[in-house]
């Protein structure tokens, strides 16, 4: 566990897979080849999504999105409660177990008669077994958009201190 030093300096992104801290496709490719999740990783990069959402999904799958439980592991001392309810915020909770997320996934279920995924690993691996590749890709794009909008809404509530958006506005 690394120690986090908070300063008044501006935040900056550092790519941990290259010595100079700069992103490169080569360093990403080498990192992907060194993991066991190659089938998942190669599939996600082929989805028709903006790159920032692909990277977000990759981080979500790896479990390194900065939810409050992940921040607390880095010695962060803030409130660990979900901004939509009083449970402790985690990736599993925020994207799948929170009443806000459950309502959003229920809309997918009602619209497409498709049971929602139970976790990010379920979404990326077994959730759409039996579907042909094209249909699976379309549903994964939709599920990715759902995760992205949950994340954006959470960030608006936490950082912009707005009240939670009505469900239908988010949809």
mmCIF file with all atom_site columns, C-alpha atoms in Angstrom:
data_model
loop_
_atom_site.group_PDB
_atom_site.id
_atom_site.type_symbol
_atom_site.label_atom_id
_atom_site.label_alt_id
_atom_site.label_comp_id
_atom_site.label_asym_id
_atom_site.label_entity_id
_atom_site.label_seq_id
_atom_site.pdbx_PDB_ins_code
_atom_site.Cartn_x
_atom_site.Cartn_y
_atom_site.Cartn_z
_atom_site.occupancy
_atom_site.B_iso_or_equiv
_atom_site.pdbx_formal_charge
_atom_site.auth_seq_id
_atom_site.auth_comp_id
_atom_site.auth_asym_id
_atom_site.auth_atom_id
_atom_site.pdbx_PDB_model_num
ATOM 1   C CA . UNK A 1 1   ? 0.000   0.000   0.000   1.00 0.00 ? 1   UNK A CA 1
ATOM 2   C CA . UNK A 1 2   ? 1.478   3.320   -1.095  1.00 0.00 ? 2   UNK A CA 1
ATOM 3   C CA . UNK A 1 3   ? 1.243   6.438   1.022   1.00 0.00 ? 3   UNK A CA 1
ATOM 4   C CA . UNK A 1 4   ? -0.623  9.349   -0.495  1.00 0.00 ? 4   UNK A CA 1
ATOM 5   C CA . UNK A 1 5   ? 0.814   12.810  0.065   1.00 0.00 ? 5   UNK A CA 1
ATOM 6   C CA . UNK A 1 6   ? -1.741  15.585  -0.388  1.00 0.00 ? 6   UNK A CA 1
ATOM 7   C CA . UNK A 1 7   ? -0.372  18.954  -1.498  1.00 0.00 ? 7   UNK A CA 1
ATOM 8   C CA . UNK A 1 8   ? -1.763  22.167  -2.912  1.00 0.00 ? 8   UNK A CA 1
ATOM 9   C CA . UNK A 1 9   ? -0.204  21.412  -6.311  1.00 0.00 ? 9   UNK A CA 1
ATOM 10  C CA . UNK A 1 10  ? -2.369  20.577  -9.291  1.00 0.00 ? 10  UNK A CA 1
ATOM 11  C CA . UNK A 1 11  ? -3.134  16.904  -9.866  1.00 0.00 ? 11  UNK A CA 1
ATOM 12  C CA . UNK A 1 12  ? -1.322  15.269  -12.739 1.00 0.00 ? 12  UNK A CA 1
ATOM 13  C CA . UNK A 1 13  ? -1.580  11.962  -14.503 1.00 0.00 ? 13  UNK A CA 1
ATOM 14  C CA . UNK A 1 14  ? 1.407   9.636   -14.382 1.00 0.00 ? 14  UNK A CA 1
ATOM 15  C CA . UNK A 1 15  ? 1.436   6.502   -16.520 1.00 0.00 ? 15  UNK A CA 1
ATOM 16  C CA . UNK A 1 16  ? 2.925   3.840   -14.257 1.00 0.00 ? 16  UNK A CA 1
ATOM 17  C CA . UNK A 1 17  ? 3.785   1.486   -17.104 1.00 0.00 ? 17  UNK A CA 1
ATOM 18  C CA . UNK A 1 18  ? 6.538   3.652   -18.602 1.00 0.00 ? 18  UNK A CA 1
ATOM 19  C CA . UNK A 1 19  ? 9.658   5.134   -16.994 1.00 0.00 ? 19  UNK A CA 1
ATOM 20  C CA . UNK A 1 20  ? 8.922   8.693   -18.092 1.00 0.00 ? 20  UNK A CA 1
ATOM 21  C CA . UNK A 1 21  ? 5.319   8.606   -16.819 1.00 0.00 ? 21  UNK A CA 1
ATOM 22  C CA . UNK A 1 22  ? 3.911   9.201   -20.309 1.00 0.00 ? 22  UNK A CA 1
ATOM 23  C CA . UNK A 1 23  ? 1.301   6.936   -21.895 1.00 0.00 ? 23  UNK A CA 1
ATOM 24  C CA . UNK A 1 24  ? 2.349   4.905   -24.898 1.00 0.00 ? 24  UNK A CA 1
ATOM 25  C CA . UNK A 1 25  ? 0.466   2.265   -26.847 1.00 0.00 ? 25  UNK A CA 1
ATOM 26  C CA . UNK A 1 26  ? 3.558   0.058   -26.654 1.00 0.00 ? 26  UNK A CA 1
ATOM 27  C CA . UNK A 1 27  ? 3.597   0.110   -22.834 1.00 0.00 ? 27  UNK A CA 1
ATOM 28  C CA . UNK A 1 28  ? -0.145  -0.625  -22.749 1.00 0.00 ? 28  UNK A CA 1
ATOM 29  C CA . UNK A 1 29  ? 0.259   -3.504  -25.197 1.00 0.00 ? 29  UNK A CA 1
ATOM 30  C CA . UNK A 1 30  ? 3.123   -4.994  -23.173 1.00 0.00 ? 30  UNK A CA 1
ATOM 31  C CA . UNK A 1 31  ? 1.071   -4.708  -19.984 1.00 0.00 ? 31  UNK A CA 1
ATOM 32  C CA . UNK A 1 32  ? -1.875  -6.437  -21.620 1.00 0.00 ? 32  UNK A CA 1
ATOM 33  C CA . UNK A 1 33  ? 0.308   -9.281  -22.833 1.00 0.00 ? 33  UNK A CA 1
ATOM 34  C CA . UNK A 1 34  ? 1.548   -9.780  -19.292 1.00 0.00 ? 34  UNK A CA 1
ATOM 35  C CA . UNK A 1 35  ? -1.918  -10.294 -17.781 1.00 0.00 ? 35  UNK A CA 1
ATOM 36  C CA . UNK A 1 36  ? -4.167  -13.333 -17.685 1.00 0.00 ? 36  UNK A CA 1
ATOM 37  C CA . UNK A 1 37  ? -7.226  -11.321 -18.733 1.00 0.00 ? 37  UNK A CA 1
ATOM 38  C CA . UNK A 1 38  ? -6.182  -11.092 -22.379 1.00 0.00 ? 38  UNK A CA 1
ATOM 39  C CA . UNK A 1 39  ? -9.499  -12.327 -23.871 1.00 0.00 ? 39  UNK A CA 1
ATOM 40  C CA . UNK A 1 40  ? -11.402 -9.684  -21.912 1.00 0.00 ? 40  UNK A CA 1
ATOM 41  C CA . UNK A 1 41  ? -8.897  -6.923  -22.543 1.00 0.00 ? 41  UNK A CA 1
ATOM 42  C CA . UNK A 1 42  ? -8.639  -7.527  -26.272 1.00 0.00 ? 42  UNK A CA 1
ATOM 43  C CA . UNK A 1 43  ? -12.428 -7.610  -26.547 1.00 0.00 ? 43  UNK A CA 1
ATOM 44  C CA . UNK A 1 44  ? -12.972 -4.336  -24.694 1.00 0.00 ? 44  UNK A CA 1
ATOM 45  C CA . UNK A 1 45  ? -10.516 -2.475  -26.898 1.00 0.00 ? 45  UNK A CA 1
ATOM 46  C CA . UNK A 1 46  ? -12.508 -3.573  -29.954 1.00 0.00 ? 46  UNK A CA 1
ATOM 47  C CA . UNK A 1 47  ? -15.811 -2.099  -28.721 1.00 0.00 ? 47  UNK A CA 1
ATOM 48  C CA . UNK A 1 48  ? -17.006 1.026   -30.484 1.00 0.00 ? 48  UNK A CA 1
ATOM 49  C CA . UNK A 1 49  ? -16.538 3.379   -27.542 1.00 0.00 ? 49  UNK A CA 1
ATOM 50  C CA . UNK A 1 50  ? -14.495 6.515   -26.910 1.00 0.00 ? 50  UNK A CA 1
ATOM 51  C CA . UNK A 1 51  ? -11.007 5.684   -25.633 1.00 0.00 ? 51  UNK A CA 1
ATOM 52  C CA . UNK A 1 52  ? -11.632 7.348   -22.258 1.00 0.00 ? 52  UNK A CA 1
ATOM 53  C CA . UNK A 1 53  ? -14.561 4.990   -21.633 1.00 0.00 ? 53  UNK A CA 1
ATOM 54  C CA . UNK A 1 54  ? -12.487 1.953   -22.655 1.00 0.00 ? 54  UNK A CA 1
ATOM 55  C CA . UNK A 1 55  ? -9.765  2.989   -20.198 1.00 0.00 ? 55  UNK A CA 1
ATOM 56  C CA . UNK A 1 56  ? -12.430 3.625   -17.539 1.00 0.00 ? 56  UNK A CA 1
ATOM 57  C CA . UNK A 1 57  ? -13.859 0.116   -18.060 1.00 0.00 ? 57  UNK A CA 1
ATOM 58  C CA . UNK A 1 58  ? -10.398 -1.404  -17.909 1.00 0.00 ? 58  UNK A CA 1
ATOM 59  C CA . UNK A 1 59  ? -9.751  0.369   -14.583 1.00 0.00 ? 59  UNK A CA 1
ATOM 60  C CA . UNK A 1 60  ? -13.204 -0.654  -13.359 1.00 0.00 ? 60  UNK A CA 1
ATOM 61  C CA . UNK A 1 61  ? -12.491 -4.278  -14.235 1.00 0.00 ? 61  UNK A CA 1
ATOM 62  C CA . UNK A 1 62  ? -9.096  -4.124  -12.537 1.00 0.00 ? 62  UNK A CA 1
ATOM 63  C CA . UNK A 1 63  ? -10.774 -2.658  -9.425  1.00 0.00 ? 63  UNK A CA 1
ATOM 64  C CA . UNK A 1 64  ? -8.740  0.539   -9.315  1.00 0.00 ? 64  UNK A CA 1
ATOM 65  C CA . UNK A 1 65  ? -11.438 3.173   -9.898  1.00 0.00 ? 65  UNK A CA 1
ATOM 66  C CA . UNK A 1 66  ? -11.131 5.722   -7.092  1.00 0.00 ? 66  UNK A CA 1
ATOM 67  C CA . UNK A 1 67  ? -14.210 4.813   -5.137  1.00 0.00 ? 67  UNK A CA 1
ATOM 68  C CA . UNK A 1 68  ? -14.134 5.773   -1.483  1.00 0.00 ? 68  UNK A CA 1
ATOM 69  C CA . UNK A 1 69  ? -13.059 2.319   -0.286  1.00 0.00 ? 69  UNK A CA 1
ATOM 70  C CA . UNK A 1 70  ? -10.074 2.394   -2.665  1.00 0.00 ? 70  UNK A CA 1
ATOM 71  C CA . UNK A 1 71  ? -9.178  5.900   -1.488  1.00 0.00 ? 71  UNK A CA 1
ATOM 72  C CA . UNK A 1 72  ? -9.400  4.762   2.154   1.00 0.00 ? 72  UNK A CA 1
ATOM 73  C CA . UNK A 1 73  ? -6.847  2.003   1.414   1.00 0.00 ? 73  UNK A CA 1
ATOM 74  C CA . UNK A 1 74  ? -4.494  4.828   0.437   1.00 0.00 ? 74  UNK A CA 1
ATOM 75  C CA . UNK A 1 75  ? -4.906  6.529   3.843   1.00 0.00 ? 75  UNK A CA 1
ATOM 76  C CA . UNK A 1 76  ? -7.651  8.917   2.694   1.00 0.00 ? 76  UNK A CA 1
ATOM 77  C CA . UNK A 1 77  ? -9.661  10.068  5.707   1.00 0.00 ? 77  UNK A CA 1
ATOM 78  C CA . UNK A 1 78  ? -12.906 11.283  4.095   1.00 0.00 ? 78  UNK A CA 1
ATOM 79  C CA . UNK A 1 79  ? -16.463 10.018  4.474   1.00 0.00 ? 79  UNK A CA 1
ATOM 80  C CA . UNK A 1 80  ? -16.772 6.515   3.013   1.00 0.00 ? 80  UNK A CA 1
ATOM 81  C CA . UNK A 1 81  ? -20.536 6.600   2.500   1.00 0.00 ? 81  UNK A CA 1
ATOM 82  C CA . UNK A 1 82  ? -22.112 6.320   -0.928  1.00 0.00 ? 82  UNK A CA 1
ATOM 83  C CA . UNK A 1 83  ? -23.474 9.659   -2.128  1.00 0.00 ? 83  UNK A CA 1
ATOM 84  C CA . UNK A 1 84  ? -26.790 7.993   -3.072  1.00 0.00 ? 84  UNK A CA 1
ATOM 85  C CA . UNK A 1 85  ? -27.376 6.062   0.174   1.00 0.00 ? 85  UNK A CA 1
ATOM 86  C CA . UNK A 1 86  ? -25.731 5.380   3.523   1.00 0.00 ? 86  UNK A CA 1
ATOM 87  C CA . UNK A 1 87  ? -23.804 2.214   2.603   1.00 0.00 ? 87  UNK A CA 1
ATOM 88  C CA . UNK A 1 88  ? -20.032 2.153   2.233   1.00 0.00 ? 88  UNK A CA 1
ATOM 89  C CA . UNK A 1 89  ? -19.012 3.037   -1.318  1.00 0.00 ? 89  UNK A CA 1
ATOM 90  C CA . UNK A 1 90  ? -17.168 0.358   -3.276  1.00 0.00 ? 90  UNK A CA 1
ATOM 91  C CA . UNK A 1 91  ? -17.082 -0.570  -6.945  1.00 0.00 ? 91  UNK A CA 1
ATOM 92  C CA . UNK A 1 92  ? -19.535 -3.409  -6.365  1.00 0.00 ? 92  UNK A CA 1
ATOM 93  C CA . UNK A 1 93  ? -21.872 -1.202  -4.370  1.00 0.00 ? 93  UNK A CA 1
ATOM 94  C CA . UNK A 1 94  ? -21.755 1.886   -6.581  1.00 0.00 ? 94  UNK A CA 1
ATOM 95  C CA . UNK A 1 95  ? -22.243 0.133   -9.918  1.00 0.00 ? 95  UNK A CA 1
ATOM 96  C CA . UNK A 1 96  ? -24.427 -2.856  -8.992  1.00 0.00 ? 96  UNK A CA 1
ATOM 97  C CA . UNK A 1 97  ? -25.803 -2.936  -5.417  1.00 0.00 ? 97  UNK A CA 1
ATOM 98  C CA . UNK A 1 98  ? -26.815 0.672   -4.644  1.00 0.00 ? 98  UNK A CA 1
ATOM 99  C CA . UNK A 1 99  ? -30.527 1.465   -5.093  1.00 0.00 ? 99  UNK A CA 1
ATOM 100 C CA . UNK A 1 100 ? -29.530 4.060   -7.704  1.00 0.00 ? 100 UNK A CA 1
ATOM 101 C CA . UNK A 1 101 ? -27.592 1.503   -9.780  1.00 0.00 ? 101 UNK A CA 1
ATOM 102 C CA . UNK A 1 102 ? -30.264 -1.161  -9.324  1.00 0.00 ? 102 UNK A CA 1
ATOM 103 C CA . UNK A 1 103 ? -32.905 1.213   -10.656 1.00 0.00 ? 103 UNK A CA 1
ATOM 104 C CA . UNK A 1 104 ? -30.748 2.000   -13.685 1.00 0.00 ? 104 UNK A CA 1
ATOM 105 C CA . UNK A 1 105 ? -30.110 -1.699  -14.410 1.00 0.00 ? 105 UNK A CA 1
ATOM 106 C CA . UNK A 1 106 ? -33.805 -2.434  -13.904 1.00 0.00 ? 106 UNK A CA 1
ATOM 107 C CA . UNK A 1 107 ? -34.556 -0.042  -16.771 1.00 0.00 ? 107 UNK A CA 1
ATOM 108 C CA . UNK A 1 108 ? -32.316 -2.183  -18.990 1.00 0.00 ? 108 UNK A CA 1
ATOM 109 C CA . UNK A 1 109 ? -34.071 -5.316  -17.784 1.00 0.00 ? 109 UNK A CA 1
ATOM 110 C CA . UNK A 1 110 ? -37.525 -3.920  -18.531 1.00 0.00 ? 110 UNK A CA 1
ATOM 111 C CA . UNK A 1 111 ? -36.491 -2.475  -21.902 1.00 0.00 ? 111 UNK A CA 1
ATOM 112 C CA . UNK A 1 112 ? -34.632 -5.507  -23.254 1.00 0.00 ? 112 UNK A CA 1
ATOM 113 C CA . UNK A 1 113 ? -35.881 -8.395  -21.087 1.00 0.00 ? 113 UNK A CA 1
ATOM 114 C CA . UNK A 1 114 ? -32.280 -8.987  -20.081 1.00 0.00 ? 114 UNK A CA 1
ATOM 115 C CA . UNK A 1 115 ? -31.233 -9.784  -16.527 1.00 0.00 ? 115 UNK A CA 1
ATOM 116 C CA . UNK A 1 116 ? -28.724 -7.202  -15.297 1.00 0.00 ? 116 UNK A CA 1
ATOM 117 C CA . UNK A 1 117 ? -25.129 -8.183  -14.547 1.00 0.00 ? 117 UNK A CA 1
ATOM 118 C CA . UNK A 1 118 ? -24.320 -8.869  -10.909 1.00 0.00 ? 118 UNK A CA 1
ATOM 119 C CA . UNK A 1 119 ? -20.765 -7.496  -10.968 1.00 0.00 ? 119 UNK A CA 1
ATOM 120 C CA . UNK A 1 120 ? -18.194 -6.007  -13.314 1.00 0.00 ? 120 UNK A CA 1
ATOM 121 C CA . UNK A 1 121 ? -16.640 -9.457  -13.788 1.00 0.00 ? 121 UNK A CA 1
ATOM 122 C CA . UNK A 1 122 ? -20.046 -10.925 -14.623 1.00 0.00 ? 122 UNK A CA 1
ATOM 123 C CA . UNK A 1 123 ? -20.679 -8.077  -17.072 1.00 0.00 ? 123 UNK A CA 1
ATOM 124 C CA . UNK A 1 124 ? -17.374 -8.625  -18.850 1.00 0.00 ? 124 UNK A CA 1
ATOM 125 C CA . UNK A 1 125 ? -17.226 -12.397 -18.826 1.00 0.00 ? 125 UNK A CA 1
ATOM 126 C CA . UNK A 1 126 ? -20.348 -14.508 -18.408 1.00 0.00 ? 126 UNK A CA 1
ATOM 127 C CA . UNK A 1 127 ? -23.275 -12.110 -18.504 1.00 0.00 ? 127 UNK A CA 1
ATOM 128 C CA . UNK A 1 128 ? -23.997 -12.407 -22.228 1.00 0.00 ? 128 UNK A CA 1
ATOM 129 C CA . UNK A 1 129 ? -23.107 -16.039 -22.846 1.00 0.00 ? 129 UNK A CA 1
ATOM 130 C CA . UNK A 1 130 ? -25.150 -17.465 -25.661 1.00 0.00 ? 130 UNK A CA 1
ATOM 131 C CA . UNK A 1 131 ? -25.447 -14.181 -27.558 1.00 0.00 ? 131 UNK A CA 1
ATOM 132 C CA . UNK A 1 132 ? -23.799 -13.825 -30.944 1.00 0.00 ? 132 UNK A CA 1
ATOM 133 C CA . UNK A 1 133 ? -20.709 -11.607 -31.089 1.00 0.00 ? 133 UNK A CA 1
ATOM 134 C CA . UNK A 1 134 ? -22.400 -8.567  -32.684 1.00 0.00 ? 134 UNK A CA 1
ATOM 135 C CA . UNK A 1 135 ? -25.333 -8.521  -30.286 1.00 0.00 ? 135 UNK A CA 1
ATOM 136 C CA . UNK A 1 136 ? -23.005 -9.104  -27.341 1.00 0.00 ? 136 UNK A CA 1
ATOM 137 C CA . UNK A 1 137 ? -20.892 -6.123  -28.436 1.00 0.00 ? 137 UNK A CA 1
ATOM 138 C CA . UNK A 1 138 ? -23.981 -3.897  -28.671 1.00 0.00 ? 138 UNK A CA 1
ATOM 139 C CA . UNK A 1 139 ? -25.185 -4.861  -25.195 1.00 0.00 ? 139 UNK A CA 1
ATOM 140 C CA . UNK A 1 140 ? -21.685 -4.327  -23.782 1.00 0.00 ? 140 UNK A CA 1
ATOM 141 C CA . UNK A 1 141 ? -21.582 -0.848  -25.293 1.00 0.00 ? 141 UNK A CA 1
ATOM 142 C CA . UNK A 1 142 ? -24.908 -0.115  -23.599 1.00 0.00 ? 142 UNK A CA 1
ATOM 143 C CA . UNK A 1 143 ? -23.740 -1.574  -20.276 1.00 0.00 ? 143 UNK A CA 1
ATOM 144 C CA . UNK A 1 144 ? -20.527 0.446   -20.566 1.00 0.00 ? 144 UNK A CA 1
ATOM 145 C CA . UNK A 1 145 ? -22.581 3.589   -21.092 1.00 0.00 ? 145 UNK A CA 1
ATOM 146 C CA . UNK A 1 146 ? -24.602 2.694   -17.988 1.00 0.00 ? 146 UNK A CA 1
ATOM 147 C CA . UNK A 1 147 ? -21.443 2.337   -15.859 1.00 0.00 ? 147 UNK A CA 1
ATOM 148 C CA . UNK A 1 148 ? -20.047 5.567   -17.299 1.00 0.00 ? 148 UNK A CA 1
ATOM 149 C CA . UNK A 1 149 ? -23.210 7.562   -16.517 1.00 0.00 ? 149 UNK A CA 1
ATOM 150 C CA . UNK A 1 150 ? -23.344 6.156   -12.977 1.00 0.00 ? 150 UNK A CA 1
ATOM 151 C CA . UNK A 1 151 ? -19.714 7.261   -12.510 1.00 0.00 ? 151 UNK A CA 1
ATOM 152 C CA . UNK A 1 152 ? -20.335 10.735  -13.966 1.00 0.00 ? 152 UNK A CA 1
ATOM 153 C CA . UNK A 1 153 ? -23.450 11.225  -11.840 1.00 0.00 ? 153 UNK A CA 1
ATOM 154 C CA . UNK A 1 154 ? -21.609 10.098  -8.718  1.00 0.00 ? 154 UNK A CA 1
ATOM 155 C CA . UNK A 1 155 ? -18.795 12.543  -9.469  1.00 0.00 ? 155 UNK A CA 1
ATOM 156 C CA . UNK A 1 156 ? -21.226 15.419  -10.031 1.00 0.00 ? 156 UNK A CA 1
ATOM 157 C CA . UNK A 1 157 ? -22.874 14.715  -6.683  1.00 0.00 ? 157 UNK A CA 1
ATOM 158 C CA . UNK A 1 158 ? -19.558 14.324  -4.819  1.00 0.00 ? 158 UNK A CA 1
ATOM 159 C CA . UNK A 1 159 ? -17.471 17.082  -6.412  1.00 0.00 ? 159 UNK A CA 1
ATOM 160 C CA . UNK A 1 160 ? -20.034 19.618  -7.592  1.00 0.00 ? 160 UNK A CA 1
ATOM 161 C CA . UNK A 1 161 ? -22.141 19.082  -4.460  1.00 0.00 ? 161 UNK A CA 1
ATOM 162 C CA . UNK A 1 162 ? -25.354 18.878  -6.438  1.00 0.00 ? 162 UNK A CA 1
ATOM 163 C CA . UNK A 1 163 ? -28.291 16.836  -5.265  1.00 0.00 ? 163 UNK A CA 1
ATOM 164 C CA . UNK A 1 164 ? -28.676 13.508  -7.031  1.00 0.00 ? 164 UNK A CA 1
ATOM 165 C CA . UNK A 1 165 ? -30.146 13.871  -10.492 1.00 0.00 ? 165 UNK A CA 1
ATOM 166 C CA . UNK A 1 166 ? -33.572 12.390  -11.059 1.00 0.00 ? 166 UNK A CA 1
ATOM 167 C CA . UNK A 1 167 ? -33.314 8.876   -12.476 1.00 0.00 ? 167 UNK A CA 1
ATOM 168 C CA . UNK A 1 168 ? -35.076 9.698   -15.728 1.00 0.00 ? 168 UNK A CA 1
ATOM 169 C CA . UNK A 1 169 ? -32.791 12.662  -16.403 1.00 0.00 ? 169 UNK A CA 1
ATOM 170 C CA . UNK A 1 170 ? -29.771 10.364  -16.103 1.00 0.00 ? 170 UNK A CA 1
ATOM 171 C CA . UNK A 1 171 ? -31.339 7.805   -18.439 1.00 0.00 ? 171 UNK A CA 1
#
